[in-house]
Amino acid sequence: MPLTICTWNINSVRLREALVARLLTEEAPDILCLQECKSPVEKIPSFEGLGYGHIIARGQKGYNGVAILSRQPLEEVAAHDHAGLGHARHVAARHPSGVTVHNYYVPAGGDVADREVNEKFGQKLDYLTDMRDLFSAQKPERAVLVGDLNIAPLEDDVWSHKQLLKVVSHTPIEVAHLEDVRQAGNWVDVTRDHLPEGKLYSWWSYRARDWSAADKGRRLDHVWASPDLPTVPGSSRILRDARGWEKPSDHAPVFASFDV
DNA sequence: ATGACGGTACATTACCGA
């Protein structure tokens, strides 16, 4: 059975309830992982009427927030507060297929890529170090890790590798920390496994006059899987169209399917 | 090319995002 998972930084789930409904209706993933819900859990809109009656979430007022929506029941298995920030940035749930889904919203890290002058950058690196330690201690099996990891690791994950080398999200130290997380869990970058060639973006700034024409994007949103979980070859895609929907999120949904 | 945008809240400006 194919299990299709989608991850999307929605930038306020209440403001964009209609966009979530459109995605669920048009694309019908089995599981939708949202980040930046910016809502307490009890105020997240219900999508039960569209067939998504199961939700596992962590929320807080105004910032952060992660939710996993599913057509089938979910069992919450973890909600980590890496680096002790007190933020709603992770939740994990098990699907009846036996697949564990980790939904992450990694800290953005502020403006300056130097932890000595920018506390947020240090928190981002510490958050990634704690993720690494978790997956070193517990090697994931039949698991997927998705979310807004706020790092574009590869040269073709940004519009200009050279111009972004010192920009938070693409600095070598962040890329090294993310790679440490990936290696600690033996995670496979499913998107790049399926789409190894060429530029690939999932985020475009609101500030560009014409985001699509400028196309100065970054691949910040990721789908990883443990090596024992077979994927449906070629099933990875980024729904760039959704960045052009009315009142869009600045992130596009990322999809992959698994053979469960 | 640190931005011309856009979200939320102890709101009409401050803070955050990346």
Short mmCIF file of C-alpha atoms (C1' of nucleotides) in Angstrom, two decimals:
data_model
loop_
_atom_site.label_atom_id
_atom_site.label_comp_id
_atom_site.label_asym_id
_atom_site.label_seq_id
_atom_site.Cartn_x
_atom_site.Cartn_y
_atom_site.Cartn_z
CA MET A 1 0.00 0.00 0.00
CA PRO A 2 1.38 3.43 -0.82
CA LEU A 3 1.46 5.90 2.04
CA THR A 4 1.71 9.50 0.82
CA ILE A 5 3.09 12.07 3.23
CA CYS A 6 3.11 15.83 2.69
CA THR A 7 4.96 18.46 4.73
CA TRP A 8 4.04 22.15 4.59
CA ASN A 9 5.04 25.20 6.60
CA ILE A 10 1.63 26.87 6.59
CA ASN A 11 2.53 30.17 8.36
CA SER A 12 -0.68 30.32 10.43
CA VAL A 13 -3.10 27.42 10.12
CA ARG A 14 -6.07 29.57 11.15
CA LEU A 15 -5.42 32.30 8.56
CA ARG A 16 -4.88 29.65 5.88
CA GLU A 17 -7.52 27.08 6.82
CA ALA A 18 -8.95 27.31 3.28
CA LEU A 19 -5.54 26.60 1.72
CA VAL A 20 -5.09 23.51 3.90
CA ALA A 21 -8.57 22.36 2.83
CA ARG A 22 -7.67 22.93 -0.83
CA LEU A 23 -4.49 20.89 -0.49
CA LEU A 24 -6.28 18.03 1.27
CA THR A 25 -9.06 18.04 -1.34
CA GLU A 26 -6.87 18.30 -4.43
CA GLU A 27 -3.89 16.20 -3.36
CA ALA A 28 -5.38 13.86 -0.73
CA PRO A 29 -2.19 12.81 1.08
CA ASP A 30 -2.61 10.13 3.75
CA ILE A 31 -0.72 12.32 6.22
CA LEU A 32 -0.17 16.08 6.26
CA CYS A 33 2.48 17.55 8.55
CA LEU A 34 2.16 21.27 9.20
CA GLN A 35 4.65 23.70 10.76
CA GLU A 36 4.28 27.27 12.01
CA CYS A 37 0.63 26.71 12.90
CA LYS A 38 0.92 29.75 15.20
CA SER A 39 -2.00 28.46 17.21
CA PRO A 40 -2.79 26.77 20.51
CA VAL A 41 -3.76 23.14 19.80
CA GLU A 42 -7.38 23.70 20.83
CA LYS A 43 -7.80 26.48 18.26
CA ILE A 44 -6.46 24.53 15.26
CA PRO A 45 -9.36 24.16 12.76
CA SER A 46 -10.81 20.67 12.33
CA PHE A 47 -10.42 18.97 8.94
CA GLU A 48 -12.50 15.97 9.98
CA GLY A 49 -15.12 16.84 7.36
CA LEU A 50 -12.51 16.24 4.66
CA GLY A 51 -11.60 12.84 6.09
CA TYR A 52 -8.77 13.94 8.35
CA GLY A 53 -10.24 13.17 11.73
CA HIS A 54 -6.97 12.37 13.48
CA ILE A 55 -4.54 15.01 14.67
CA ILE A 56 -1.48 15.01 16.90
CA ALA A 57 -0.17 18.48 17.64
CA ARG A 58 1.86 20.80 19.81
CA GLY A 59 1.03 24.47 19.85
CA GLN A 60 1.61 27.83 21.46
CA LYS A 61 0.16 31.28 21.01
CA GLY A 62 1.59 33.29 18.13
CA TYR A 63 4.71 31.30 17.28
CA ASN A 64 5.87 27.89 16.12
CA GLY A 65 3.47 24.96 16.40
CA VAL A 66 3.44 21.58 14.61
CA ALA A 67 0.57 19.28 13.68
CA ILE A 68 0.18 15.87 12.03
CA LEU A 69 -3.18 15.30 10.28
CA SER A 70 -4.15 11.80 9.20
CA ARG A 71 -6.96 9.85 7.57
CA GLN A 72 -6.17 6.94 9.88
CA PRO A 73 -5.62 6.90 13.65
CA LEU A 74 -2.36 8.17 15.10
CA GLU A 75 -0.67 7.34 18.37
CA GLU A 76 1.54 10.04 19.83
CA VAL A 77 5.00 8.66 20.58
CA ALA A 78 7.09 11.75 21.39
CA ALA A 79 7.24 15.53 21.62
CA HIS A 80 10.77 16.76 22.19
CA ASP A 81 11.84 20.18 23.41
CA HIS A 82 15.38 20.03 22.03
CA ALA A 83 17.80 22.59 23.47
CA GLY A 84 15.25 23.36 26.18
CA LEU A 85 13.75 26.32 24.34
CA GLY A 86 10.20 25.67 25.57
CA HIS A 87 8.94 25.89 21.98
CA ALA A 88 6.37 23.73 20.13
CA ARG A 89 8.71 22.50 17.40
CA HIS A 90 8.38 18.72 17.33
CA VAL A 91 5.84 15.99 17.61
CA ALA A 92 6.01 12.33 16.57
CA ALA A 93 3.22 9.84 15.96
CA ARG A 94 2.79 6.26 14.82
CA HIS A 95 0.49 5.35 11.93
CA PRO A 96 -1.33 1.97 11.78
CA SER A 97 1.10 0.93 9.02
CA GLY A 98 3.80 0.92 11.71
CA VAL A 99 5.43 4.03 10.28
CA THR A 100 6.60 6.60 12.83
CA VAL A 101 6.38 10.21 11.62
CA HIS A 102 8.57 12.93 13.12
CA ASN A 103 7.36 16.44 12.35
CA TYR A 104 9.99 19.16 12.96
CA TYR A 105 10.20 22.94 12.85
CA VAL A 106 13.89 23.70 13.41
CA PRO A 107 14.66 27.23 14.71
CA ALA A 108 15.38 29.76 11.97
CA GLY A 109 18.48 31.03 13.74
CA GLY A 110 18.24 34.81 13.45
CA ASP A 111 20.21 37.08 11.17
CA VAL A 112 23.89 36.70 12.03
CA ALA A 113 25.67 33.36 11.62
CA ASP A 114 27.73 33.73 14.79
CA ARG A 115 26.62 32.29 18.12
CA GLU A 116 28.85 34.75 20.02
CA VAL A 117 26.78 37.73 18.89
CA ASN A 118 23.45 36.04 18.02
CA GLU A 119 21.91 33.81 20.67
CA LYS A 120 19.38 32.42 18.21
CA PHE A 121 22.07 31.02 15.97
CA GLY A 122 23.53 29.15 18.92
CA GLN A 123 20.08 27.82 19.80
CA LYS A 124 19.66 26.54 16.25
CA LEU A 125 22.98 24.68 16.38
CA ASP A 126 22.18 23.31 19.86
CA TYR A 127 18.76 22.16 18.66
CA LEU A 128 20.40 20.23 15.82
CA THR A 129 22.97 18.74 18.19
CA ASP A 130 20.17 17.46 20.43
CA MET A 131 18.42 15.96 17.38
CA ARG A 132 21.67 14.21 16.49
CA ASP A 133 22.03 12.81 19.99
CA LEU A 134 18.44 11.53 20.00
CA PHE A 135 18.90 9.58 16.78
CA SER A 136 22.34 8.34 17.81
CA ALA A 137 20.73 6.82 20.90
CA GLN A 138 17.62 5.51 19.11
CA LYS A 139 18.27 4.48 15.52
CA PRO A 140 15.00 5.11 13.67
CA GLU A 141 13.22 2.14 12.09
CA ARG A 142 10.26 2.34 9.72
CA ALA A 143 10.36 6.06 10.30
CA VAL A 144 9.98 9.31 8.40
CA LEU A 145 11.35 12.68 9.47
CA VAL A 146 9.77 15.67 7.76
CA GLY A 147 9.45 19.36 8.29
CA ASP A 148 10.88 22.82 7.94
CA LEU A 149 14.49 22.15 8.88
CA ASN A 150 15.43 25.75 7.96
CA ILE A 151 18.63 24.61 6.24
CA ALA A 152 19.26 24.25 2.51
CA PRO A 153 22.19 21.81 2.49
CA LEU A 154 23.21 21.42 -1.15
CA GLU A 155 24.50 23.93 -3.70
CA ASP A 156 21.44 23.22 -5.85
CA ASP A 157 19.15 23.79 -2.84
CA VAL A 158 19.67 27.57 -3.12
CA TRP A 159 19.48 30.05 -5.99
CA SER A 160 23.11 31.10 -5.48
CA HIS A 161 25.48 28.98 -3.44
CA LYS A 162 28.16 31.67 -3.54
CA GLN A 163 25.87 34.51 -2.47
CA LEU A 164 24.26 32.55 0.35
CA LEU A 165 27.38 31.01 1.93
CA LYS A 166 27.23 33.53 4.79
CA VAL A 167 23.44 33.69 4.94
CA VAL A 168 21.75 31.80 7.77
CA SER A 169 20.17 28.64 6.31
CA HIS A 170 23.10 27.81 4.00
CA THR A 171 26.26 28.38 6.09
CA PRO A 172 28.77 25.51 6.21
CA ILE A 173 28.39 25.07 10.00
CA GLU A 174 24.61 24.65 9.74
CA VAL A 175 24.98 22.26 6.81
CA ALA A 176 27.52 20.23 8.85
CA HIS A 177 25.16 20.09 11.85
CA LEU A 178 22.28 18.93 9.64
CA GLU A 179 24.49 16.30 8.04
CA ASP A 180 25.40 15.07 11.54
CA VAL A 181 21.69 14.62 12.30
CA ARG A 182 21.16 12.76 9.04
CA GLN A 183 24.11 10.43 9.60
CA ALA A 184 23.20 9.78 13.25
CA GLY A 185 19.87 8.33 12.17
CA ASN A 186 21.05 6.82 8.87
CA TRP A 187 18.32 8.99 7.37
CA VAL A 188 17.88 9.08 3.59
CA ASP A 189 17.12 12.45 1.97
CA VAL A 190 14.17 11.06 0.01
CA THR A 191 13.54 14.21 -2.04
CA ARG A 192 17.12 14.28 -3.34
CA ASP A 193 17.17 10.49 -3.72
CA HIS A 194 14.27 10.83 -6.16
CA LEU A 195 15.30 14.18 -7.69
CA PRO A 196 19.13 14.24 -7.61
CA GLU A 197 19.66 16.75 -10.40
CA GLY A 198 19.01 20.46 -10.65
CA LYS A 199 17.77 23.34 -8.54
CA LEU A 200 15.04 22.48 -6.05
CA TYR A 201 13.32 25.00 -3.78
CA SER A 202 10.48 24.86 -1.25
CA TRP A 203 10.58 28.46 0.05
CA TRP A 204 10.52 31.85 -1.65
CA SER A 205 10.62 35.12 0.33
CA TYR A 206 7.51 37.27 0.55
CA ARG A 207 9.74 40.26 -0.14
CA ALA A 208 10.48 39.60 -3.79
CA ARG A 209 8.41 41.73 -6.11
CA ASP A 210 7.75 38.71 -8.33
CA TRP A 211 8.80 35.58 -6.44
CA SER A 212 8.38 33.23 -9.41
CA ALA A 213 10.22 35.37 -11.95
CA ALA A 214 13.08 36.12 -9.54
CA ASP A 215 13.01 32.47 -8.38
CA LYS A 216 15.44 33.12 -5.54
CA GLY A 217 14.34 30.11 -3.57
CA ARG A 218 15.79 27.73 -1.00
CA ARG A 219 15.01 24.07 -0.19
CA LEU A 220 14.30 24.37 3.53
CA ASP A 221 11.57 21.70 3.79
CA HIS A 222 12.63 18.08 3.79
CA VAL A 223 11.42 14.50 3.72
CA TRP A 224 13.80 11.96 5.20
CA ALA A 225 13.23 8.24 5.78
CA SER A 226 14.98 5.43 7.60
CA PRO A 227 16.77 3.10 5.15
CA ASP A 228 14.47 0.13 5.98
CA LEU A 229 11.39 1.99 4.70
CA PRO A 230 10.92 1.50 0.94
CA THR A 231 9.85 4.55 -1.00
CA VAL A 232 7.70 4.67 -4.11
CA PRO A 233 10.35 5.51 -6.74
CA GLY A 234 9.87 8.93 -8.29
CA SER A 235 7.07 9.90 -5.92
CA SER A 236 8.80 13.01 -4.54
CA ARG A 237 7.57 16.40 -5.65
CA ILE A 238 7.28 20.00 -4.53
CA LEU A 239 3.92 21.66 -5.22
CA ARG A 240 5.31 24.98 -6.42
CA ASP A 241 1.82 26.03 -7.58
CA ALA A 242 0.71 26.41 -3.96
CA ARG A 243 3.21 29.27 -3.51
CA GLY A 244 1.10 31.15 -6.06
CA TRP A 245 -2.30 30.52 -4.42
CA GLU A 246 -4.17 33.51 -3.02
CA LYS A 247 -2.65 34.77 0.27
CA PRO A 248 -0.08 31.95 0.19
CA SER A 249 2.36 30.62 2.71
CA ASP A 250 5.94 31.45 1.74
CA HIS A 251 6.63 27.69 1.71
CA ALA A 252 5.42 25.08 -0.79
CA PRO A 253 4.23 21.58 0.18
CA VAL A 254 6.70 18.72 -0.28
CA PHE A 255 5.45 15.16 -1.01
CA ALA A 256 6.82 11.63 -0.97
CA SER A 257 5.19 8.19 -0.95
CA PHE A 258 6.25 5.04 0.85
CA ASP A 259 5.53 1.38 0.20
CA VAL A 260 4.00 0.11 3.42
"C1'" DA B 1 19.90 42.27 -2.58
"C1'" DT B 2 19.40 41.68 5.56
"C1'" DG B 3 15.15 43.55 1.41
"C1'" DA B 4 10.36 46.20 -1.74
"C1'" DC B 5 6.41 41.29 2.81
"C1'" DG B 6 3.49 39.29 6.04
"C1'" DG B 7 2.11 36.85 10.56
"C1'" DT B 8 0.61 37.60 15.68
"C1'" DA B 9 -0.24 40.04 20.05
"C1'" DC B 10 -0.44 42.52 26.79
"C1'" DA B 11 -1.60 45.54 18.92
"C1'" DT B 12 -2.00 51.03 15.90
"C1'" DT B 13 4.21 49.44 16.98
"C1'" DA B 14 7.29 45.58 18.25
"C1'" DC B 15 8.96 41.30 17.22
"C1'" DC B 16 9.64 37.40 14.37
"C1'" DG B 17 10.55 34.89 10.05
"C1'" DA B 18 15.20 33.10 6.81
#
